Every structure is written in structure tokens, then in C-alpha cells.
Short mmCIF file of C-alpha atoms in Angstrom, two decimals:
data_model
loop_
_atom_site.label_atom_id
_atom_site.label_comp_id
_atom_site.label_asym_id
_atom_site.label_seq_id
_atom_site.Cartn_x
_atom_site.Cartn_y
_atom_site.Cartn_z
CA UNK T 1 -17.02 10.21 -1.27
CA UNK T 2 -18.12 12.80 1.16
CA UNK T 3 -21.26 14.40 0.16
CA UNK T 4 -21.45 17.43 1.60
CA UNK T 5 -18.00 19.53 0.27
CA UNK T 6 -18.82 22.85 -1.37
CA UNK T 7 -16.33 23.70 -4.35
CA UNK T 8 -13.31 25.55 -2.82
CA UNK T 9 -11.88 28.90 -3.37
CA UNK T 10 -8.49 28.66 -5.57
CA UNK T 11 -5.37 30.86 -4.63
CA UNK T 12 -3.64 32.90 -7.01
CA UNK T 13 -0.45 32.66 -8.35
CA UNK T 14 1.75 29.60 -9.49
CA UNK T 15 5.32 29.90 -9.14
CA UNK T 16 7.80 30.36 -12.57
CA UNK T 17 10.76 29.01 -13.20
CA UNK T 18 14.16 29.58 -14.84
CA UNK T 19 17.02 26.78 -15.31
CA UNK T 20 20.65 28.44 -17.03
CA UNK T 21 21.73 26.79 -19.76
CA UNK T 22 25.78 26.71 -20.21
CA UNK T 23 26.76 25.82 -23.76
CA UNK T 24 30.76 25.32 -24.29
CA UNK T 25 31.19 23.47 -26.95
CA UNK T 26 34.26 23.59 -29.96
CA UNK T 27 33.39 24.89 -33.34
CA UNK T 28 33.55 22.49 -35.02
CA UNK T 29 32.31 19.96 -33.11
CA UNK T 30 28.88 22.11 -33.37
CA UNK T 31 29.09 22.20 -37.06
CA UNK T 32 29.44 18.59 -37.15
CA UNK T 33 26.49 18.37 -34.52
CA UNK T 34 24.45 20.31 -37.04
CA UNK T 35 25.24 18.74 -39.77
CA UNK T 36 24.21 15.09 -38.22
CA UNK T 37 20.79 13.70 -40.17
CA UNK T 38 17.71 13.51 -37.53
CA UNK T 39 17.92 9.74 -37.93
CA UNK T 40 21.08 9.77 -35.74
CA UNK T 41 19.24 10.94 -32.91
CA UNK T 42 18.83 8.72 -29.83
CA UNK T 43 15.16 7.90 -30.61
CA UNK T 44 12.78 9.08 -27.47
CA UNK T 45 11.58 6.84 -24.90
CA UNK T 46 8.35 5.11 -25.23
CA UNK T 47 6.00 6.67 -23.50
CA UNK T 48 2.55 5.25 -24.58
CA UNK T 49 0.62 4.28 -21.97
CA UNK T 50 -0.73 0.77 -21.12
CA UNK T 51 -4.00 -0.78 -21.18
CA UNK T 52 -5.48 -2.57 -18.45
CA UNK T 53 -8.11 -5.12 -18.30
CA UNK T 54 -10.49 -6.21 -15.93
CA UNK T 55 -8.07 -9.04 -14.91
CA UNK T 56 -5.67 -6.85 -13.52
CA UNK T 57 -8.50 -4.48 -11.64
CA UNK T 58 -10.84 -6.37 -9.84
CA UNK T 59 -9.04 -8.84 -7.93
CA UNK T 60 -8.04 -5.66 -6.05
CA UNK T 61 -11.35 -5.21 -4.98
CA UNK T 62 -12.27 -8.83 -4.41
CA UNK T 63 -9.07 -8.59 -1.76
CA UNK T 64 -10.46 -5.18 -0.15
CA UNK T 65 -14.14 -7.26 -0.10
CA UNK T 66 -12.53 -9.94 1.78
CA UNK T 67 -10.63 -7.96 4.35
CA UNK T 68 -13.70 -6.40 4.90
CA UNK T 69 -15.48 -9.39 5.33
CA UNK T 70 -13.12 -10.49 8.44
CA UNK T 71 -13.16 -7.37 9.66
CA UNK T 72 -17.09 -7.03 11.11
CA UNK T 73 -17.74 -5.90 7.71
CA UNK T 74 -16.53 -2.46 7.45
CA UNK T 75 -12.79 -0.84 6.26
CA UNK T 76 -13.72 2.36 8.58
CA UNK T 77 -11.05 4.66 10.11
CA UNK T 78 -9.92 3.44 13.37
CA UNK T 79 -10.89 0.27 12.28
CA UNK T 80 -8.91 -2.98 11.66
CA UNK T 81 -10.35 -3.32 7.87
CA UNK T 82 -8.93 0.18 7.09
CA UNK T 83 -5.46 -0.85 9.32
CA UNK T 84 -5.55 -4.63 7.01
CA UNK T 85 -6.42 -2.43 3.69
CA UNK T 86 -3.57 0.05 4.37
CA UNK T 87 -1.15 -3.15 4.90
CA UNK T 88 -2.78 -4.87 1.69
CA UNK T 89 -1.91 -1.40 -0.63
CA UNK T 90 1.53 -0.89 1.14
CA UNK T 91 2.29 -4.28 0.14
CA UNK T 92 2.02 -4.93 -3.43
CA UNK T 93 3.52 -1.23 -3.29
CA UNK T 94 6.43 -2.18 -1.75
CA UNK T 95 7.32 -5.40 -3.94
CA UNK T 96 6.60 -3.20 -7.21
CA UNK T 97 9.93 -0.76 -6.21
CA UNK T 98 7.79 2.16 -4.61
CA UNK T 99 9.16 4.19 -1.31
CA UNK T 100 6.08 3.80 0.75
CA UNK T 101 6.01 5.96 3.90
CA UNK T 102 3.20 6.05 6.50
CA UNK T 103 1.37 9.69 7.11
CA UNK T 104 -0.40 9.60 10.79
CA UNK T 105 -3.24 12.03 12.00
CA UNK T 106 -5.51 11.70 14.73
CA UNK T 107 -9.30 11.75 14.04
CA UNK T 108 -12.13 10.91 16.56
CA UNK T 109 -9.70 9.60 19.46
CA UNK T 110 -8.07 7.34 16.83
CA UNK T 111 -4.95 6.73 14.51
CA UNK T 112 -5.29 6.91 10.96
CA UNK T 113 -3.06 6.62 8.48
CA UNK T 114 -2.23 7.71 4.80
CA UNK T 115 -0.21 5.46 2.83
CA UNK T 116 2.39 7.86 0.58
CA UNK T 117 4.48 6.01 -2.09
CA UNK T 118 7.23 7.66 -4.25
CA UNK T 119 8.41 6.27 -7.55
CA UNK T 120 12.01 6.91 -8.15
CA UNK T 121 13.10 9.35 -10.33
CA UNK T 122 11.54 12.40 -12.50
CA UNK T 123 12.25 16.06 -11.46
CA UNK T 124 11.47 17.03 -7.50
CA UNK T 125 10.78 20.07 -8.10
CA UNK T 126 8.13 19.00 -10.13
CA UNK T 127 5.50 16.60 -8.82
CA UNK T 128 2.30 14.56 -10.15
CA UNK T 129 0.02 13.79 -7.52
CA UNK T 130 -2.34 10.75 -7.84
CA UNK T 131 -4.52 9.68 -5.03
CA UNK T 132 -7.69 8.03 -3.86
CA UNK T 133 -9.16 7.49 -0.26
CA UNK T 134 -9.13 4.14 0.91
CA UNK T 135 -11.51 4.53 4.35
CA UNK T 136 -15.35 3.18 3.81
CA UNK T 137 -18.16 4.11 6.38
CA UNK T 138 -19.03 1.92 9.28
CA UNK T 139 -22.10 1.07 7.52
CA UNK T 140 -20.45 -1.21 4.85
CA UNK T 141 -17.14 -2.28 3.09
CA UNK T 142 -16.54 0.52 0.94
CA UNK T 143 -16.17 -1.51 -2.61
CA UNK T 144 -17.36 1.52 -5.13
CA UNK T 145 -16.82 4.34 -2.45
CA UNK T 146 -13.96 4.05 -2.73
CA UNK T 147 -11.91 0.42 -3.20
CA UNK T 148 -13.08 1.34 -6.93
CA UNK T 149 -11.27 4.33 -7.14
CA UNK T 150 -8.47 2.95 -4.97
CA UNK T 151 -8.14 0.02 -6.92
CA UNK T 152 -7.67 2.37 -10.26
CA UNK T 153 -4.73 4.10 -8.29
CA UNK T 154 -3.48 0.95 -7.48
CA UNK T 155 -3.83 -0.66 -10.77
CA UNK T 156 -2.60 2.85 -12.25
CA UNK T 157 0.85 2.65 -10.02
CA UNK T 158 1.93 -1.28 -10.44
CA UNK T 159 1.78 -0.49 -14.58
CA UNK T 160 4.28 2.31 -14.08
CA UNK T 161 6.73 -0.42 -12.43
CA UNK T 162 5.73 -3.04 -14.31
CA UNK T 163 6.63 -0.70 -17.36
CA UNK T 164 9.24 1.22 -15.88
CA UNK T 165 8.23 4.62 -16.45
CA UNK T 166 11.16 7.16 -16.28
CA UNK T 167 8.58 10.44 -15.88
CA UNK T 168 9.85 13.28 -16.59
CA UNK T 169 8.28 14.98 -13.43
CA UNK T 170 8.02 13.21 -10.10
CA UNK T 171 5.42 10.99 -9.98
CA UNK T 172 3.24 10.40 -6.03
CA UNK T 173 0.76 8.51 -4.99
CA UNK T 174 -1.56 8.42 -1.91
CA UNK T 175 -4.56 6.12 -0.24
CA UNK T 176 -6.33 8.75 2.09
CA UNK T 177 -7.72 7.82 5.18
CA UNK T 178 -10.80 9.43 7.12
CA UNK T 179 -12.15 11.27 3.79
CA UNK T 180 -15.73 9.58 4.86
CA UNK T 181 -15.52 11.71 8.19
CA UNK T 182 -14.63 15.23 6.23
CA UNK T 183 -11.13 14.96 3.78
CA UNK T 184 -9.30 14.18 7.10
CA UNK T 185 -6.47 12.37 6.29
CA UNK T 186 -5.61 14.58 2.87
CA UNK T 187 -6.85 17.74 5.27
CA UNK T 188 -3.74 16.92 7.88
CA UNK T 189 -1.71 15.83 5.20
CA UNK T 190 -1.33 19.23 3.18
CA UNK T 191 -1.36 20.90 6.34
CA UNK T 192 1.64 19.33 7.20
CA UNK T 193 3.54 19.96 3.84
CA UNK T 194 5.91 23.37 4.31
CA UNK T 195 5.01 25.74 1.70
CA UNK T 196 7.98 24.67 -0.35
CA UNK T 197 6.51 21.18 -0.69
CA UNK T 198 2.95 22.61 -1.67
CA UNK T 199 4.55 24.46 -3.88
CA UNK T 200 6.50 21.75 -6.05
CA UNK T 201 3.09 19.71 -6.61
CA UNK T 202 2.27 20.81 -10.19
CA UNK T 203 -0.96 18.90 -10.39
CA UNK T 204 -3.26 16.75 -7.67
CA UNK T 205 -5.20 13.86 -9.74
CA UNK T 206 -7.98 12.50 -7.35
CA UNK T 207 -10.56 9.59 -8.06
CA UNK T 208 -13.53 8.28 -5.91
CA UNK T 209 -15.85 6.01 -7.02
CA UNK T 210 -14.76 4.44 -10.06
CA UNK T 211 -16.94 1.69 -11.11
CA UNK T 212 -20.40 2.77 -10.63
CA UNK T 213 -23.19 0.75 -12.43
CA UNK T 214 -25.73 2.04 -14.62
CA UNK T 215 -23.49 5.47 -15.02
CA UNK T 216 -24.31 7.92 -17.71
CA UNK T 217 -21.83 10.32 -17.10
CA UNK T 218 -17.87 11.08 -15.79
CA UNK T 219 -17.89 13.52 -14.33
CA UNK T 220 -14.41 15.17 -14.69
CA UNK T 221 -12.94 18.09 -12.20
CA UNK T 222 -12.70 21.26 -14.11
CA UNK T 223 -9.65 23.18 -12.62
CA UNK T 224 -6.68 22.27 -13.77
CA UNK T 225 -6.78 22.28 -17.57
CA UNK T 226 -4.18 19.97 -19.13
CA UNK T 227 -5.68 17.60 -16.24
CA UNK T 228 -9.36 18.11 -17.97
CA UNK T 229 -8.39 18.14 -21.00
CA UNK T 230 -6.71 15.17 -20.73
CA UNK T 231 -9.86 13.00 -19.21
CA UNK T 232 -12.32 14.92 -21.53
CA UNK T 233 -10.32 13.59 -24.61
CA UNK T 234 -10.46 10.07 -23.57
CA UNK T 235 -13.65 9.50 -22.93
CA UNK T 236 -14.32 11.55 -26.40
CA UNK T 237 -12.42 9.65 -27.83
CA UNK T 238 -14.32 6.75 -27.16
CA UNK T 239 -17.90 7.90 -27.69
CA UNK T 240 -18.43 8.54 -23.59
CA UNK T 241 -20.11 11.02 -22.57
CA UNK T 242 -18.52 13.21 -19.36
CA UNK T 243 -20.01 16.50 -17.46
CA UNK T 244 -17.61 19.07 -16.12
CA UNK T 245 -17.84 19.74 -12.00
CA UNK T 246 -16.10 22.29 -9.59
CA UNK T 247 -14.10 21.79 -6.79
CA UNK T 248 -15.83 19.54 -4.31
CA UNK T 249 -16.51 16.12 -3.20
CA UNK T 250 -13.80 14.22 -1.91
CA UNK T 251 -9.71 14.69 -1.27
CA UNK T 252 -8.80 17.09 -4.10
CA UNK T 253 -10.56 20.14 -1.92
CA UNK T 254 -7.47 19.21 0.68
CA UNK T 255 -5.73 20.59 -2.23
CA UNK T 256 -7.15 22.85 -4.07
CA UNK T 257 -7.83 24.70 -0.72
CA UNK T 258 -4.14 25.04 -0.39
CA UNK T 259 -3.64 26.78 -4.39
CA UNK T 260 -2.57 23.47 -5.82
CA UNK T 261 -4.50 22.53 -9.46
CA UNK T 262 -6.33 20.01 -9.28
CA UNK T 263 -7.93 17.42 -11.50
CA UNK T 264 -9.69 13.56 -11.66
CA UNK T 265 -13.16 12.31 -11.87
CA UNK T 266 -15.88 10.28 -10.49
CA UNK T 267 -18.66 7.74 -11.97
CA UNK T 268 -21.11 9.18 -9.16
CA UNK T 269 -23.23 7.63 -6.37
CA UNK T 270 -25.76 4.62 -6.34
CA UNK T 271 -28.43 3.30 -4.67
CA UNK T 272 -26.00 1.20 -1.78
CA UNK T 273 -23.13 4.41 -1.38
CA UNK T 274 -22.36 4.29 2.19
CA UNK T 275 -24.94 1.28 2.90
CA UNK T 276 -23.89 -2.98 3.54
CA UNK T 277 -24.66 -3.58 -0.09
CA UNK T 278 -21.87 -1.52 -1.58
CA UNK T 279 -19.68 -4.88 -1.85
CA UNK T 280 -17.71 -6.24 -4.90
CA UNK T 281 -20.77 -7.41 -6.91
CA UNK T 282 -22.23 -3.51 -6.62
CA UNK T 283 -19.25 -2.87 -9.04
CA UNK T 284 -19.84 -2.77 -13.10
CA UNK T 285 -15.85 -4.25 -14.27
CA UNK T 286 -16.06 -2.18 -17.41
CA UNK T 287 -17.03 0.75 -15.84
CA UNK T 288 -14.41 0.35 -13.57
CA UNK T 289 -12.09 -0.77 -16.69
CA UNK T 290 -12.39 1.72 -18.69
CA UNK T 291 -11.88 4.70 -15.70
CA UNK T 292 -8.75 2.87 -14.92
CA UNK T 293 -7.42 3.36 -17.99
CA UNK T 294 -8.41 7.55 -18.23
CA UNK T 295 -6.96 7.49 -15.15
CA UNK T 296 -3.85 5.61 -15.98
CA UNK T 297 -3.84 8.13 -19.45
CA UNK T 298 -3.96 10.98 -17.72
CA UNK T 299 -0.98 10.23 -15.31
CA UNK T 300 1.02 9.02 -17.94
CA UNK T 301 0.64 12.34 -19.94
CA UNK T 302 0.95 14.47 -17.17
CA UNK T 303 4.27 12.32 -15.88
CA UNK T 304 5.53 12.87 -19.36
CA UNK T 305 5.17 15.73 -20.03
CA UNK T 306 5.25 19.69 -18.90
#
């Protein structure tokens, strides 16, 4: 998380929509389409989202602890642990049915990448956005700020394969890179998008820092409101207490800058944010459990729905 982004102004305006609908159809083959009971309706897809458990979460961190570990302890931009945690993401990506692509910007006299993945299908003209940076500090391997929140996206994209989601809008994903130096990597990333592109994301989701221990609050992203509302009820739901913030504080400014709604959370900052001892054991599993899954909830409504 970068600690020093002011909430952004928002554009105005969102773009509308019209689809034509021909209907040709015989008289009586309408009558007899009227006349059919509901119960002869193909029933709807299932669209209930899954719950994750620690099992499935942590191990992610545990591998972005240990490529950290053999890589002079940091996952840094420009460095080899961000370059082995890119490759580590892409991956499991990859083997789960996702188009991954690579996004390169240069930052500080150095390559960084973002890792983009598609999942087939849903309308393109209609796009949920999920991300999470994936870059730590050179002080220290990065394990709440932010493997926790890019673990949660992680965890979040292999249940829509493992499930095989068919959204009914297009569903992204995206590990940032260089957010600790300033929202680089999500900064050249929208940049690069023609306005046409900008303009068929519906919704950016963002999450950094996921698992934070000791934390009282979530604190949820008040812009876009089905987004919001969506986080607000789950935690409600649950007896959890969250706290509504502006725009600011890590990769969703990239995007809200550019008039694009925005939404996600955070668990906040701890005693060892950006320091050595933000490793694996500075992470509280049910914290981090339970944001996975408002995470995972709010994509899956969002993906489902318009």
C-alpha cells in the first residue's frame, strides 16, 4: 500500500447503452410459448459463490515468503523476487484456463511488469476488473502488503475455473507492479488503454492488505455503489464491523483518475508494513479468510450480474 495517495477527483459521465431486439416469431408458436408453465423453463445457472478456507489461501503466501526468502529477502520492482512472484502467479494462472498476457513499463531504470489474465467468456463490452499489486518494498518480503491481498485475487480467480463461472460480464484480473514506488504499474497501465477500452471497464475491484492482525475494521472504498454495497453487506452480514474511505491508497486511484468506478477494501497497516518482519507469520489466516471470501462475493455478484 502506498501511503501517501490523496482521494482522486472522479469524471463525469458513464456511457449508456442500447441493444435492438428483433422478435419474428409465428403466432402460434407464441401462444404456445405463453401458455408453457414456468416449470418448463431451462432453470438458471448456479451462480452462488464458493467458500474458501484457509487451506486454499495461505499456501499462496507461504510460496511468495519463500521466493522472497531466495531472493535477498525482498519481492521489490526490478528485483528477481518480484520477476519469480510474477512467474509463480502467471503460472497457476495459466494451468487454471486463464489468457495471461504480460504489461511492461519502465520505472527507475528498470522493467516491471503487470501480469493481466482474461477468463473466457462474458460480454466485452462489459468488464469486471479485479486486481491487487504484487511488488513489496526493498525493506522486506511484502507478505500482508500485499501477497495478502494478492493471494485473495489469486485464490478469488482459481475458484472461478475451478467452478467454471460463465459471467455474464467479462471478468479481468491484474497483479500490479511498482504500486510501492507511486501506483506505477496500474498508472502506465490505464494510460495505455485507448479510451474505448477505459470505457468498457464497468467496475475496478482493488485489494491491498488483506490479512492484517489485530484489525477492527474493513475498510471498504466508497465509490462505486453496487461495489460497496456489496462488501458492506457481507461483512454485515456476519457481525463485522467496516468504515467507509475515499479514493486513495493503492491501484484503484490508477482508475478512478481515469472516470472508471471503483471499489475493494483493505484490513489496514501494522506495526511491520514496509519493514523485514512483514513475513508469512505477520498474517492472521482468518482475517485473511474471511476477506477472501468478500472479495470472492463481490466478484461473483458483480460477474453475474448488471
Amino acid at each position: 500500500m502506498h501511503p501517501n495517495s490523496t482521494p482522486a477527483p472522479r469524471s463525469a459521465g458513464r456511457r449508456t447503452s442500447s441493444r435492438r431486439h428483433a422478435v419474428t416469431a409465428v403466432l402460434g408458436l407464441c401462444a404456445a410459448l405463453l401458455a408453457a408453465p414456468a416449470a418448463a423453463a431451462a432453470p438458471a445457472a448456479d451462480v452462488t459463490p464458493p467458500v474458501v478456507t484457509a487451506d486454499q489461501v495461505m499456501p499462496h503466501l507461504t510460496a511468495l515468503q519463500g521466493i522472497a526468502d531466495r531472493a535477498g529477502g525482498n519481492r521489490a520492482h526490478g528485483t528477481r523476487g518480484y520477476r519469480d512472484s510474477v512467474t509463480y502467479v502467471k503460472a497457476a494462472l495459466d494451468k487454471a484456463g486463464f489468457r495471461t498476457t504480460l504489461h511492461r513499463f519502465t520505472h527507475d531504470g528498470a522493467t516491471g511488469y503487470n501480469l493481466i489474465a482474461d477468463w473466457p467468456g462474458g460480454d466485452f463490452g462489459h468488464v469486471v476488473f479485479a486486481g491487487a499489486h504484487l511488488d513489496s518494498t526493498e525493506n522486506g518480503p511484502g507478505i500482508n502488503d500485499n501477497g495478502s491481498g494478492s493471494a485473495a485475487l489469486l485464490t478469488t480467480a482459481l475458484e472461478v475455473s475451478r467452478s467454471g463461472l460463465k459471467p455474464d460480464r467479462h471478468l479481468r484480473f491484474a497483479w500490479w507492479g511498482a504500486e510501492e514506488a507511486g501506483m506505477v504499474g496500474s498508472s502506465a497501465y490505464v494510460k495505455d488503454l485507448s479510451a474505448a477500452a477505459r470505457d468498457r471497464i464497468d467496475v475496478y475491484l482493488n485489494v491491498d492488505m488483506a490479512g492484517t492482525k489485530n484489525n477492527r475494521s474493513w475498510l471498504v472504498v466508497d465509490d462505486d455503489p453496487t461495489a460497496a454495497e456489496a462488501l458492506k453487506s457481507y461483512f454485515a452480514a456476519r457481525n463485522l464491523p467496516t468504515t467507509a474511505i475515499g479514493i486513495g491508497g493503492s491501484d484503484h486511484v490508477s482508475f478512478g483518475d481515469a472516470g472508471i468506478p471503483v471499489g475493494g477494501f483493505a484490513t489496514g497497516i501494522d506495526e511491520c508494513t514496509h519493514e523485514a518482519c512483514d513475513r508469512v507469520d505477520n498474517v492472521d489466516p482468518r482475517v485473511e479468510t474471511t476477506s477472501t471470501n468478500a472479495f470472492l462475493h463481490t466478484v461473483w455478484q458483480l460477474a453475474t450480474h448488471r
